CSV table of C-alpha atoms in Angstrom, one decimal:
chain,number,residue,atom,x,y,z
E,1,MET,CA,324.1,373.1,51.4
E,2,LYS,CA,322.2,372.5,54.5
E,3,LEU,CA,323.5,369.8,56.9
E,4,ASP,CA,321.4,366.8,57.6
E,5,ALA,CA,319.7,366.3,60.9
E,6,GLU,CA,322.4,363.8,62.1
E,7,PHE,CA,325.1,366.4,61.7
E,8,ASP,CA,324.3,370.0,62.7
E,9,PRO,CA,327.6,371.2,64.2
E,10,LEU,CA,326.3,374.7,65.1
E,11,ALA,CA,323.3,373.2,66.9
E,12,GLU,CA,325.7,370.9,68.8
E,13,ALA,CA,327.9,373.9,69.8
E,14,LEU,CA,324.8,375.7,71.2
E,15,HIS,CA,323.7,372.5,72.9
E,16,ALA,CA,327.1,372.4,74.6
E,17,LEU,CA,326.4,375.8,76.3
E,18,ARG,CA,325.6,374.1,79.5
E,19,MET,CA,326.8,376.3,82.3
E,20,THR,CA,327.7,376.4,85.9
E,21,GLY,CA,326.4,379.4,87.7
E,22,VAL,CA,329.2,380.9,89.8
E,23,PHE,CA,327.3,383.9,91.1
E,24,TYR,CA,323.9,385.6,90.7
E,25,CYS,CA,322.8,388.9,92.2
E,26,ARG,CA,319.7,391.1,92.2
E,27,SER,CA,321.1,394.6,92.4
E,28,GLU,CA,318.9,397.5,93.6
E,29,PHE,CA,320.8,400.8,92.9
E,30,THR,CA,319.7,404.4,93.7
E,31,ALA,CA,321.2,407.5,92.2
E,32,PRO,CA,324.0,408.4,92.3
E,33,TRP,CA,325.6,405.0,92.1
E,34,GLY,CA,328.3,403.1,90.3
E,35,VAL,CA,330.2,399.8,90.8
E,36,THR,CA,333.3,398.1,89.4
E,37,LEU,CA,332.9,394.4,88.7
E,38,PRO,CA,336.1,392.3,88.9
E,39,PRO,CA,337.5,390.0,86.2
E,40,VAL,CA,336.5,386.4,86.8
E,41,THR,CA,338.7,383.8,85.1
E,42,ASP,CA,336.9,381.5,82.5
E,43,CYS,CA,333.5,383.1,83.1
E,44,LEU,CA,331.0,385.2,81.3
E,45,TRP,CA,329.2,388.1,83.0
E,46,PHE,CA,325.6,389.0,82.1
E,47,HIS,CA,323.3,391.8,83.2
E,48,VAL,CA,319.5,392.2,82.7
E,49,VAL,CA,318.0,395.6,83.4
E,50,THR,CA,314.5,395.3,84.9
E,51,ALA,CA,314.0,398.9,85.9
E,52,GLY,CA,315.8,402.3,85.4
E,53,ARG,CA,318.8,402.7,83.2
E,54,CYS,CA,322.6,402.6,83.4
E,55,VAL,CA,325.8,402.7,81.4
E,56,LEU,CA,328.1,399.8,80.9
E,57,GLU,CA,331.9,400.5,80.4
E,58,VAL,CA,334.2,397.7,79.2
E,59,GLU,CA,337.8,398.5,78.3
E,60,GLY,CA,338.3,398.6,74.5
E,61,ALA,CA,334.6,398.9,73.7
E,62,GLU,CA,332.2,401.8,73.3
E,63,PRO,CA,330.1,402.5,76.5
E,64,ARG,CA,326.6,401.1,76.2
E,65,THR,CA,323.4,402.6,77.6
E,66,LEU,CA,321.2,399.9,79.0
E,67,LEU,CA,317.4,400.3,79.3
E,68,PRO,CA,314.7,398.2,80.8
E,69,GLY,CA,314.4,394.9,78.9
E,70,ASP,CA,318.0,395.0,77.7
E,71,LEU,CA,320.3,392.0,78.1
E,72,VAL,CA,324.1,392.4,77.9
E,73,LEU,CA,326.8,389.8,78.0
E,74,VAL,CA,330.5,390.5,78.8
E,75,PRO,CA,332.3,387.4,77.7
E,76,HIS,CA,335.9,386.4,78.7
E,77,GLY,CA,335.4,387.3,82.3
E,78,ARG,CA,336.5,390.9,81.8
E,79,GLY,CA,336.2,393.4,84.6
E,80,HIS,CA,333.9,396.3,83.8
E,81,VAL,CA,332.0,399.2,85.2
E,82,LEU,CA,328.3,399.9,85.7
E,83,ARG,CA,327.0,403.4,86.7
E,84,GLY,CA,323.9,405.4,86.7
E,85,THR,CA,325.5,408.7,85.9
E,86,PRO,CA,328.8,409.6,84.2
E,87,ASP,CA,330.4,411.2,87.3
E,88,ALA,CA,329.3,408.6,89.9
E,89,PRO,CA,332.1,406.9,91.9
E,90,VAL,CA,332.6,403.2,91.1
E,91,PRO,CA,333.7,401.2,94.2
E,92,ALA,CA,334.6,397.5,93.9
E,93,ILE,CA,331.3,395.6,94.1
E,94,GLU,CA,332.9,392.9,96.3
E,95,GLY,CA,333.5,395.5,99.0
E,96,LEU,CA,329.8,396.3,99.3
E,97,ALA,CA,327.4,394.6,101.7
E,98,HIS,CA,325.5,391.7,100.1
E,99,ASP,CA,322.5,389.9,101.6
E,100,TYR,CA,323.1,386.2,100.7
E,101,VAL,CA,319.9,384.2,100.0
E,102,SER,CA,322.0,381.1,99.1
E,103,ASP,CA,325.7,380.4,98.6
E,104,ARG,CA,325.5,381.7,95.0
E,105,TYR,CA,322.6,384.2,95.1
E,106,ALA,CA,322.7,387.6,96.8
E,107,ILE,CA,320.7,390.8,97.0
E,108,LEU,CA,322.7,394.1,96.8
E,109,GLN,CA,321.2,397.5,97.8
E,110,TYR,CA,323.4,400.5,97.2
E,111,GLY,CA,323.4,404.1,96.3
E,112,GLY,CA,322.5,407.7,97.3
E,113,GLY,CA,318.7,407.3,97.6
E,114,GLY,CA,317.7,408.9,94.2
E,115,ALA,CA,316.1,407.3,91.1
E,116,GLU,CA,316.2,403.5,91.2
E,117,THR,CA,317.8,401.1,88.8
E,118,VAL,CA,317.3,397.3,89.2
E,119,LEU,CA,319.4,394.6,87.5
E,120,VAL,CA,319.8,390.9,87.6
E,121,CYS,CA,323.5,390.1,87.2
E,122,GLY,CA,325.6,387.0,87.2
E,123,ALA,CA,328.8,385.2,86.3
E,124,VAL,CA,328.5,381.8,84.6
E,125,ARG,CA,331.2,379.3,83.5
E,126,PHE,CA,330.9,377.0,80.5
E,127,ASP,CA,332.6,373.7,81.1
E,128,HIS,CA,332.2,371.8,77.9
E,129,PRO,CA,335.2,372.2,75.4
E,130,THR,CA,332.9,373.2,72.5
E,131,ALA,CA,331.3,375.9,74.7
E,132,ARG,CA,334.6,377.3,75.8
E,133,TYR,CA,335.8,377.3,72.2
E,134,LEU,CA,332.7,379.2,71.2
E,135,VAL,CA,332.8,381.7,74.1
E,136,ASP,CA,336.5,382.5,73.2
E,137,LEU,CA,335.3,383.8,69.8
E,138,LEU,CA,332.6,386.1,71.2
E,139,PRO,CA,333.1,389.9,71.0
E,140,LYS,CA,333.8,392.0,74.1
E,141,ILE,CA,330.1,392.9,74.5
E,142,ILE,CA,326.9,391.3,73.2
E,143,HIS,CA,324.0,393.8,73.6
E,144,VAL,CA,320.6,392.4,72.9
E,145,GLU,CA,317.7,394.9,72.8
E,146,PRO,CA,314.6,392.7,72.7
E,147,ALA,CA,312.4,395.3,71.0
E,148,GLY,CA,314.4,394.9,67.8
E,149,ALA,CA,315.1,391.2,68.0
E,150,PRO,CA,313.2,388.5,66.1
E,151,GLN,CA,312.6,386.7,69.4
E,152,ALA,CA,311.4,389.9,71.0
E,153,GLU,CA,308.1,388.5,72.4
E,154,TRP,CA,309.8,385.4,73.9
E,155,MET,CA,312.6,387.4,75.5
E,156,GLN,CA,310.3,390.1,76.8
E,157,SER,CA,308.2,387.4,78.5
E,158,THR,CA,311.3,385.9,80.1
E,159,LEU,CA,312.5,389.3,81.2
E,160,ARG,CA,309.1,390.1,82.7
E,161,LEU,CA,309.2,386.8,84.7
E,162,ILE,CA,312.7,387.7,86.0
E,163,ALA,CA,311.5,391.2,86.9
E,164,ALA,CA,308.5,389.8,88.8
E,165,GLU,CA,310.6,387.3,90.7
E,166,ALA,CA,313.3,390.0,91.5
E,167,ALA,CA,310.6,392.4,92.8
E,168,THR,CA,309.2,390.1,95.4
E,169,LEU,CA,311.6,387.2,96.0
E,170,ARG,CA,309.4,384.3,97.1
E,171,PRO,CA,310.5,380.8,98.3
E,172,GLY,CA,312.4,379.2,95.4
E,173,GLY,CA,312.6,382.6,93.6
E,174,GLU,CA,316.4,382.5,93.4
E,175,ALA,CA,316.2,379.2,91.5
E,176,VAL,CA,313.7,380.6,89.1
E,177,ILE,CA,315.8,383.7,88.4
E,178,THR,CA,319.0,381.6,87.9
E,179,ARG,CA,317.3,379.2,85.5
E,180,LEU,CA,315.8,382.0,83.5
E,181,SER,CA,319.0,383.9,83.4
E,182,ASP,CA,320.9,380.9,82.1
E,183,ILE,CA,318.3,380.6,79.2
E,184,LEU,CA,318.8,384.3,78.4
E,185,VAL,CA,322.6,383.9,78.3
E,186,VAL,CA,322.2,381.2,75.7
E,187,GLN,CA,319.6,383.3,73.8
E,188,GLY,CA,322.1,386.2,73.8
E,189,VAL,CA,324.8,384.0,72.2
E,190,ARG,CA,322.3,382.7,69.7
E,191,SER,CA,321.3,386.3,68.8
E,192,TRP,CA,324.9,387.1,68.0
E,193,LEU,CA,325.4,384.0,66.0
E,194,GLU,CA,322.4,384.7,63.9
E,195,ASN,CA,322.9,388.4,63.3
E,196,ASP,CA,326.7,389.3,63.4
E,197,PRO,CA,328.6,388.8,60.2
E,198,SER,CA,331.8,388.0,62.2
E,199,ALA,CA,330.0,384.8,63.4
E,200,ARG,CA,330.2,383.4,59.8
E,201,THR,CA,334.0,383.3,59.6
E,202,GLY,CA,336.8,381.2,61.1
E,203,TRP,CA,335.8,378.2,63.3
E,204,LEU,CA,332.2,379.3,63.4
E,205,GLY,CA,332.1,379.6,59.6
E,206,ALA,CA,333.7,376.2,59.3
E,207,LEU,CA,330.9,374.7,61.5
E,208,ARG,CA,328.4,376.0,59.0
E,209,ASP,CA,330.2,374.3,56.1
E,210,SER,CA,328.5,371.2,54.9
E,211,GLN,CA,331.7,369.2,54.6
E,212,ILE,CA,334.2,370.6,57.1
E,213,GLY,CA,331.4,371.1,59.7
E,214,ARG,CA,330.7,367.4,59.4
E,215,ALA,CA,334.4,366.6,60.0
E,216,LEU,CA,334.5,368.9,63.0
E,217,THR,CA,331.5,367.1,64.5
E,218,LEU,CA,333.1,363.7,64.0
E,219,VAL,CA,336.2,364.9,65.8
E,220,HIS,CA,334.2,366.5,68.6
E,221,ARG,CA,332.0,363.4,69.1
E,222,GLU,CA,334.9,360.8,68.9
E,223,PRO,CA,338.2,362.4,69.9
E,224,GLU,CA,339.5,359.0,70.8
E,225,ARG,CA,339.4,357.6,67.3
E,226,GLU,CA,342.6,357.2,65.4
E,227,TRP,CA,341.9,360.0,63.0
E,228,THR,CA,344.1,360.8,60.0
E,229,VAL,CA,343.7,363.2,57.2
E,230,ALA,CA,342.8,360.2,55.0
E,231,SER,CA,340.2,358.8,57.3
E,232,LEU,CA,338.4,362.2,57.8
E,233,ALA,CA,338.5,362.8,54.0
E,234,SER,CA,337.0,359.3,53.5
E,235,GLU,CA,334.1,360.1,55.8
E,236,LEU,CA,333.3,363.1,53.6
E,237,ALA,CA,333.9,361.4,50.3
E,238,MET,CA,336.6,364.0,49.5
E,239,SER,CA,340.1,363.5,48.2
E,240,ARG,CA,342.8,363.8,50.9
E,241,SER,CA,344.4,366.8,49.3
E,242,ALA,CA,341.1,368.7,48.8
E,243,PHE,CA,340.0,368.0,52.3
E,244,ALA,CA,343.3,369.1,53.8
E,245,ALA,CA,343.3,372.3,51.9
E,246,ARG,CA,339.7,373.2,52.6
E,247,PHE,CA,340.0,372.3,56.3
E,248,THR,CA,343.1,374.5,56.8
E,249,ASP,CA,341.5,377.4,54.8
E,250,LEU,CA,338.3,377.4,56.8
E,251,VAL,CA,339.5,376.5,60.3
E,252,GLY,CA,342.8,378.2,60.2
E,253,GLU,CA,345.0,375.3,61.1
E,254,PRO,CA,345.7,371.8,59.6
E,255,ALA,CA,343.3,369.0,60.5
E,256,MET,CA,345.6,366.9,62.6
E,257,GLN,CA,346.8,369.9,64.6
E,258,TYR,CA,343.1,370.6,65.3
E,259,VAL,CA,342.5,367.0,66.3
E,260,THR,CA,345.3,367.1,68.8
E,261,ARG,CA,344.3,370.5,70.3
E,262,TRP,CA,340.7,369.3,70.6
E,263,ARG,CA,341.8,366.2,72.5
E,264,MET,CA,343.8,368.4,74.9
E,265,LEU,CA,340.7,370.6,75.5
E,266,VAL,CA,338.7,367.5,76.3
E,267,ALA,CA,341.5,366.3,78.6
E,268,LEU,CA,341.7,369.6,80.4
E,269,ASP,CA,337.9,369.5,81.0
E,270,VAL,CA,338.0,366.0,82.3
E,271,LEU,CA,341.0,366.7,84.6
E,272,ARG,CA,339.2,369.7,86.0
E,273,THR,CA,335.8,368.2,86.4
E,274,GLU,CA,336.4,364.5,87.0
E,275,GLY,CA,339.8,364.3,88.4
E,276,ALA,CA,340.7,361.3,86.2
E,277,SER,CA,344.2,359.9,86.4
E,278,VAL,CA,346.6,360.8,83.6
E,279,ALA,CA,346.9,357.1,82.6
E,280,THR,CA,343.2,356.6,82.4
E,281,LEU,CA,342.7,359.8,80.4
E,282,ALA,CA,345.5,358.9,77.9
E,283,GLY,CA,343.7,355.6,77.1
E,284,ARG,CA,340.3,357.3,76.8
E,285,LEU,CA,341.7,359.7,74.2
E,286,GLY,CA,343.4,357.0,72.1
E,287,TYR,CA,347.0,357.5,73.2
E,288,GLN,CA,349.2,354.4,73.3
E,289,SER,CA,351.2,355.6,76.2
E,290,GLU,CA,350.9,358.0,79.1
E,291,ALA,CA,354.2,359.7,78.1
E,292,ALA,CA,353.0,360.5,74.6
E,293,PHE,CA,349.7,362.0,76.0
E,294,SER,CA,351.6,364.0,78.6
E,295,ARG,CA,354.0,365.5,75.9
E,296,ALA,CA,351.1,366.5,73.7
E,297,PHE,CA,349.2,368.0,76.7
E,298,LYS,CA,352.1,370.1,77.8
E,299,ARG,CA,352.8,371.3,74.3
E,300,ILE,CA,349.2,372.4,73.8
E,301,VAL,CA,348.1,373.5,77.2
E,302,GLY,CA,351.5,374.7,78.5
E,303,VAL,CA,351.5,372.7,81.8
E,304,SER,CA,351.8,369.0,82.6
E,305,PRO,CA,348.4,367.2,83.0
E,306,GLY,CA,349.5,366.2,86.6
E,307,SER,CA,349.6,369.9,87.6
E,308,VAL,CA,345.9,370.6,86.6
E,309,LYS,CA,343.8,370.8,89.8
E,310,ARG,CA,340.2,369.8,90.0
E,311,VAL,CA,337.9,372.8,90.1
E,312,SER,CA,334.9,372.9,92.5
E,313,PRO,CA,331.6,373.5,90.6
E,314,ALA,CA,330.7,376.3,93.0
E,315,LEU,CA,333.5,378.9,93.5
E,316,ALA,CA,333.7,381.2,96.4
E,317,THR,CA,332.1,384.5,95.4
E,318,TRP,CA,333.2,387.7,97.1
């Protein structure tokens, strides 16, 4: 059954993929070349090849050859290697000289002077709880080859724009590249959701379910409501027992356990981005006391809410 327009949980999950760009770079490599990119906590790496070719190596995954027009995502902030030839040395990229156009955009030129490979690379952070939940479920690599994708023409046009801006960086060019890159990241995630069978199981599969997807949307939209199994079941015109069994079967945990964990994800996001007080946040999420909220937060997150420090939107890069 197709969800009505008011409740489209998967669309809401994609809408939540609003990101903060941590670092963007136009990389101009000449053979022989290779670099090691560091792990970056809570971030997703992306690479767009605009000229030449290279090989991506991520631990636990098969190496991928990247050609012009290819987009590759490396979720979970994993460190990885890019190289033009199999035997090229791979120094740490943060140790190479960068020409900073702005505090978050740099140009890197490195290599032995041979054949050229040009990439637009970046690390982005997803701040919304739904987005982080979704990104946690992504595979180690998402490789989008536009020539074989349904959205090929649209992606190729975007890639051509990025390539043109990268070739001759004009005033405001870094802003154009970063905005287009963000769009490509979302498009890469959408491509995986639409084409990979594993995106139809677990939490993502539950989002697609006409009943449980609606329940998840209600919890996501109103985490402060005094939800119970009975009240959620009533919203779906289901019996309490049928709802409880179906929710656990599809989501992988009981409904009220999910409600609590979702509230704590929201709380963690607010503490990091707004710096709200614990007392204020407890009230916002429907807890009758600060102590009850703090106990739940520590049980789910592993630390006390008071120990969570606010994160600056723009991290230091190298």
